[in-house]
PDB file of C-alpha atoms in Angstrom:
ATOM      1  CA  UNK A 159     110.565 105.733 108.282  1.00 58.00           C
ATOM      2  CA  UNK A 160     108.391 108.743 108.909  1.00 80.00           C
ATOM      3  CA  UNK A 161     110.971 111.016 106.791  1.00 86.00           C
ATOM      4  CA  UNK A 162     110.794 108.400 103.580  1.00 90.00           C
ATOM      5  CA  UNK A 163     106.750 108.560 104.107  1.00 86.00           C
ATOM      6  CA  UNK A 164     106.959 112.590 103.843  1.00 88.00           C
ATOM      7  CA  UNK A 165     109.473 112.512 101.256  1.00 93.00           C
ATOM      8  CA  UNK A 166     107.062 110.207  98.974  1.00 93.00           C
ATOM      9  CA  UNK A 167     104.300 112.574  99.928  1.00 92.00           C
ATOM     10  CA  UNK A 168     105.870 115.114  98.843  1.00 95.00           C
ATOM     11  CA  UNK A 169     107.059 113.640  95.421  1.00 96.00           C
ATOM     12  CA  UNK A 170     102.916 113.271  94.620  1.00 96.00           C
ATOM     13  CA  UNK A 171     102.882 116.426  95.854  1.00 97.00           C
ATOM     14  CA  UNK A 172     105.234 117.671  93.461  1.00 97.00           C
ATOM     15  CA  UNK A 173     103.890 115.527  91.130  1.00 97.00           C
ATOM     16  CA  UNK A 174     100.089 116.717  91.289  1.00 97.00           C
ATOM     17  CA  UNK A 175     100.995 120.291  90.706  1.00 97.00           C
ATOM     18  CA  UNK A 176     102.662 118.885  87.537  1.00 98.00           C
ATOM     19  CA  UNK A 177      99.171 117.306  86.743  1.00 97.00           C
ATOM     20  CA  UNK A 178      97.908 121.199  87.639  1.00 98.00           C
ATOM     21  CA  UNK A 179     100.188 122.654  84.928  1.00 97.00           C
ATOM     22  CA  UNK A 180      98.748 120.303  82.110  1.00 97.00           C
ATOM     23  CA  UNK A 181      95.369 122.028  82.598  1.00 97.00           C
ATOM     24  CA  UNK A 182      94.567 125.158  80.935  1.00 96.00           C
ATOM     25  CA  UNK A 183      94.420 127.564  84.676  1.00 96.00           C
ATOM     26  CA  UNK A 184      96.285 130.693  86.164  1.00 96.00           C
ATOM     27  CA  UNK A 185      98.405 129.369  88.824  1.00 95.00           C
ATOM     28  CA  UNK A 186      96.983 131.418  91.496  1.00 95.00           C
ATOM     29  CA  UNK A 187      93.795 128.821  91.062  1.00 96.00           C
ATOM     30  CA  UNK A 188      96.268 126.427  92.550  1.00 96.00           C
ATOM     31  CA  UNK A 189      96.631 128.495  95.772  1.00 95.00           C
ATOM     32  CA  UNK A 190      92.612 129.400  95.876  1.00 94.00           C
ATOM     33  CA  UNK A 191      91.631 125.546  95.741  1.00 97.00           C
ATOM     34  CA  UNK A 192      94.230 123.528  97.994  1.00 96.00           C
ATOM     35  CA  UNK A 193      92.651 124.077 101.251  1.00 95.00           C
ATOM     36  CA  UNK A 194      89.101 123.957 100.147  1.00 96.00           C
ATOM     37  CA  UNK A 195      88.489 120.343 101.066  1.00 95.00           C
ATOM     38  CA  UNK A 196      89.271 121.041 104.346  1.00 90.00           C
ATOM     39  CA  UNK A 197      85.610 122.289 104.386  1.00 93.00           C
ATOM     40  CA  UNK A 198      85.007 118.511 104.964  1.00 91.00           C
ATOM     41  CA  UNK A 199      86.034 118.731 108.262  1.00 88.00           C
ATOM     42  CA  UNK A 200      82.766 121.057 109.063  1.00 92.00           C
ATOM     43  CA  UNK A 201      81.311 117.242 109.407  1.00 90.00           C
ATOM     44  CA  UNK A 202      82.516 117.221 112.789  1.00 85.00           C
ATOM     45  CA  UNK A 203      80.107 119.795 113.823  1.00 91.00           C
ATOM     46  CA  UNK A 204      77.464 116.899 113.579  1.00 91.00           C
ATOM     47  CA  UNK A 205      79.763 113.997 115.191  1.00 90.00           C
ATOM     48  CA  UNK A 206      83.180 112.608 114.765  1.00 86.00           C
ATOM     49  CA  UNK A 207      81.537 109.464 112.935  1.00 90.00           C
ATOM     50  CA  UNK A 208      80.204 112.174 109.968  1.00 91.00           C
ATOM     51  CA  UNK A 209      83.326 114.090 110.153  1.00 87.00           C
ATOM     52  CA  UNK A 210      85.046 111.281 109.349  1.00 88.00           C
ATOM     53  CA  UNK A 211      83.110 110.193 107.162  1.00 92.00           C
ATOM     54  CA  UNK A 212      83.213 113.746 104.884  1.00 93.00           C
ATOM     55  CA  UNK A 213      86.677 114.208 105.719  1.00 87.00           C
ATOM     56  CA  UNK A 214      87.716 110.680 104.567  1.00 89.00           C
ATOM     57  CA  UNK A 215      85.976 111.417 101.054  1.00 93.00           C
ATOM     58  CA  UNK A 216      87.679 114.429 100.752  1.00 93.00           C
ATOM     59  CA  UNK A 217      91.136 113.405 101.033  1.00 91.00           C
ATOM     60  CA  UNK A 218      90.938 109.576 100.078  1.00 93.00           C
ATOM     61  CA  UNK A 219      93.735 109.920  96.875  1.00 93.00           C
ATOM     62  CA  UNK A 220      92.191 106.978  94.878  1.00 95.00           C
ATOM     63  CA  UNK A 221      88.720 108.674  94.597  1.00 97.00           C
ATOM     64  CA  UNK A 222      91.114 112.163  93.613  1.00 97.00           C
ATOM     65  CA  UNK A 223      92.298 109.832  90.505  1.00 97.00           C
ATOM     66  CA  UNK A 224      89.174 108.512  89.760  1.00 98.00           C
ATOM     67  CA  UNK A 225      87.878 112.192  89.426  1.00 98.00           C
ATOM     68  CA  UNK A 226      91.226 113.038  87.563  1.00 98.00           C
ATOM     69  CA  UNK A 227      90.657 110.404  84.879  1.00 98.00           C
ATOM     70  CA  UNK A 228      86.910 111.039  84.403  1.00 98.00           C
ATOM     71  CA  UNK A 229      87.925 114.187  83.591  1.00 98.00           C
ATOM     72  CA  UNK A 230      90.583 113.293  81.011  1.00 97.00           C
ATOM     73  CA  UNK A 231      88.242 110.333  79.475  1.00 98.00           C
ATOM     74  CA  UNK A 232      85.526 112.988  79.163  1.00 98.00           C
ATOM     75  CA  UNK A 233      87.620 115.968  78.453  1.00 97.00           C
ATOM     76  CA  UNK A 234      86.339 118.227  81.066  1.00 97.00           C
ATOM     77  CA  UNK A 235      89.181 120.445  82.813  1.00 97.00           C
ATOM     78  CA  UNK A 236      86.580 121.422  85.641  1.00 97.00           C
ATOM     79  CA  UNK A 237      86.666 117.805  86.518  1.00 98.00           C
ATOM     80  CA  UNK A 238      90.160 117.110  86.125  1.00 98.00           C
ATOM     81  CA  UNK A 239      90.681 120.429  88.415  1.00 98.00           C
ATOM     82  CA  UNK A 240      89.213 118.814  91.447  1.00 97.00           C
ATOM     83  CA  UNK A 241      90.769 115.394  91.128  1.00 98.00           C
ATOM     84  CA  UNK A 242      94.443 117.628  90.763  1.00 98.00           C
ATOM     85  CA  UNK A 243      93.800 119.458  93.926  1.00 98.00           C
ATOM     86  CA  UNK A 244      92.252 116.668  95.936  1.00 97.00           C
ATOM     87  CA  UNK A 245      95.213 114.445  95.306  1.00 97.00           C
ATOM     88  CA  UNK A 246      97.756 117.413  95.742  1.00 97.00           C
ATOM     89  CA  UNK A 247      95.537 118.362  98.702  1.00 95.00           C
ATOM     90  CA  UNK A 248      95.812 114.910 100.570  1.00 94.00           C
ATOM     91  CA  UNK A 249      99.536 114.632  99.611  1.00 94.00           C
ATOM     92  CA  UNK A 250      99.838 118.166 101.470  1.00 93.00           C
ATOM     93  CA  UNK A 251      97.965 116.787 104.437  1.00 87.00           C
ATOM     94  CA  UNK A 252     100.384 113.702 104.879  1.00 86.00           C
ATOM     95  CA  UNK A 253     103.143 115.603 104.692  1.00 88.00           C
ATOM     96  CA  UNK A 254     102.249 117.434 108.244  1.00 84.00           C
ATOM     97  CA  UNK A 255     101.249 113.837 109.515  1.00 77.00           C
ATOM     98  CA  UNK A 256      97.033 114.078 109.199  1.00 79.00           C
ATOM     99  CA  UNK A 257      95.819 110.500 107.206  1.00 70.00           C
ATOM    100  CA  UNK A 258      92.530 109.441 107.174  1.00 70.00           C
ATOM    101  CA  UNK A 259      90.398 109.484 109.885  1.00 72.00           C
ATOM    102  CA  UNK A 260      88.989 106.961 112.377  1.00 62.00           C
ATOM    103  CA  UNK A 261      85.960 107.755 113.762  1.00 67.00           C
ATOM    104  CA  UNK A 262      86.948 108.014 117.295  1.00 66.00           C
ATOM    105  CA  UNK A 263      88.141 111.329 116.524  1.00 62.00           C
ATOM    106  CA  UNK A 264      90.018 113.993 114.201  1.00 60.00           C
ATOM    107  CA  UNK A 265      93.714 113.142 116.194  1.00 60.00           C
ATOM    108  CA  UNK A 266      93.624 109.759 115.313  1.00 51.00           C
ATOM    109  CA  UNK A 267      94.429 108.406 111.573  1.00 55.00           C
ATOM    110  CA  UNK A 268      95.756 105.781 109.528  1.00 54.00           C
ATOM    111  CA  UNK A 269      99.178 107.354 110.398  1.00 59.00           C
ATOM    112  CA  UNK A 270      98.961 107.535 114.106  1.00 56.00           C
ATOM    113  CA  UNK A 271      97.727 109.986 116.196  1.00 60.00           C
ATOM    114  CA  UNK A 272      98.330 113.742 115.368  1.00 59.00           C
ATOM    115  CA  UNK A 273     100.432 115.982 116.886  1.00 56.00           C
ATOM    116  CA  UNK A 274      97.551 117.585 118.196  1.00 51.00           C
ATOM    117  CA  UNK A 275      97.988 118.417 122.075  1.00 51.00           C
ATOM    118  CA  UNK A 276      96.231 115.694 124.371  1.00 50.00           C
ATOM    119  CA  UNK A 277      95.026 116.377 127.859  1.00 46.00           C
ATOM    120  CA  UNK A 278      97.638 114.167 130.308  1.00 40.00           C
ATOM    121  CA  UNK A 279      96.206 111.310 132.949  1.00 45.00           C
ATOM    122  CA  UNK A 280      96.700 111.558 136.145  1.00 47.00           C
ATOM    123  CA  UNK A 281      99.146 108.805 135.737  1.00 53.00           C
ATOM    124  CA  UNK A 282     100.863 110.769 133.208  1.00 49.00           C
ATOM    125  CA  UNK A 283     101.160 113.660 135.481  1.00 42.00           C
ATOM    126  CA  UNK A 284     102.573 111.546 138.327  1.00 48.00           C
ATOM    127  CA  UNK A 285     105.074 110.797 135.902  1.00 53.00           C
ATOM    128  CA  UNK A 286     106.419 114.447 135.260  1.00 48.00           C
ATOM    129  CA  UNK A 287     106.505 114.892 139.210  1.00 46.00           C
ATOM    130  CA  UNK A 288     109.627 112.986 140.691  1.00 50.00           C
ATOM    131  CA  UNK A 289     107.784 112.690 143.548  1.00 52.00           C
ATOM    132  CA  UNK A 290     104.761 113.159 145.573  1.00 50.00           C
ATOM    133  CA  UNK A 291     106.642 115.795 148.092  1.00 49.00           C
ATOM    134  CA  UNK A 292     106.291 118.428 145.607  1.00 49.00           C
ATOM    135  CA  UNK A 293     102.450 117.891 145.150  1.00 46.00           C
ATOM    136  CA  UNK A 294     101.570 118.250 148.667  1.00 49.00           C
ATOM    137  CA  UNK A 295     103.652 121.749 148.694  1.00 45.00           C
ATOM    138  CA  UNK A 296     101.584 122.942 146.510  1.00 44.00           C
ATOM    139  CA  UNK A 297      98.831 122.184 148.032  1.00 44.00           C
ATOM    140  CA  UNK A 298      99.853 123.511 151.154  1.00 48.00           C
ATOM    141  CA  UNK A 299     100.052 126.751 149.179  1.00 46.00           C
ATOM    142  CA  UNK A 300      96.931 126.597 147.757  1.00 48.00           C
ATOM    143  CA  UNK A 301      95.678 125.918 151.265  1.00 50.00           C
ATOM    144  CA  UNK A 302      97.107 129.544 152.605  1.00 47.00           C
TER     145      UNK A 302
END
């Protein structure tokens, strides 16, 4: 299922830098803009509830069409701009696995966690080690 998700992401993908080519820009604006609202995530330098929060805003794809068509009602390419590269942008995102955020932190989203690295319990340890015996060598070395 996660291949058909990326697959669709990357069809809106596709299909928002067709929206990009409608507008009257050098392509190379395309490559300037895409990453810029990852800037949201500087919210988490407060807390992960305004990071969240920010980050959310940034790369929620129904506000990026609501920006994209109050642009086109009101005929302002500036506007349309940003709702083409925030929908292109979150498409981008979802295709490496980040969704939207929960505020318990920036690993977990609306797609499951990240692939971000996690710290391992102790119970997750024991369960690399086949058994205890090689533990207490170590220590014994340590010990020296």
């Amino acid at each position: 299922m996660k291949t058909v998700i990326k697959l669709e992401e990357l069809g809106l993908f596709v299909f928002g830098i067709y929206l990009f080519s409608q507008l009257d820009y050098l392509w190379w604006w395309f490559l300037v803009w895409i990453l810029v609202p990852d800037f949201s995530m500087l919210g988490y330098l407060f807390n992960a509830k305004v990071g969240a929060f920010l980050y959310n805003v940034f790369h929620h794809r129904g506000i990026a069409v609501l920006i994209y068509i109050l642009g086109f009602y009101l005929k302002l390419e500036a506007v349309q701009l940003i709702g083409v590269i925030l929908f292109s942008h979150a498409s981008m995102d979802r295709i490496f696995g980040y969704g939207l955020k929960y505020e318990t932190g920036f690993k977990y989203t609306h797609l499951g966690e990240t692939h971000i690295k996690k710290e391992l319990s102790s119970d997750e340890v024991k369960k690399c080690v086949p058994d205890n015996q090689n533990l207490n060598i170590f220590s014994e070395e340590i010990g020296k």
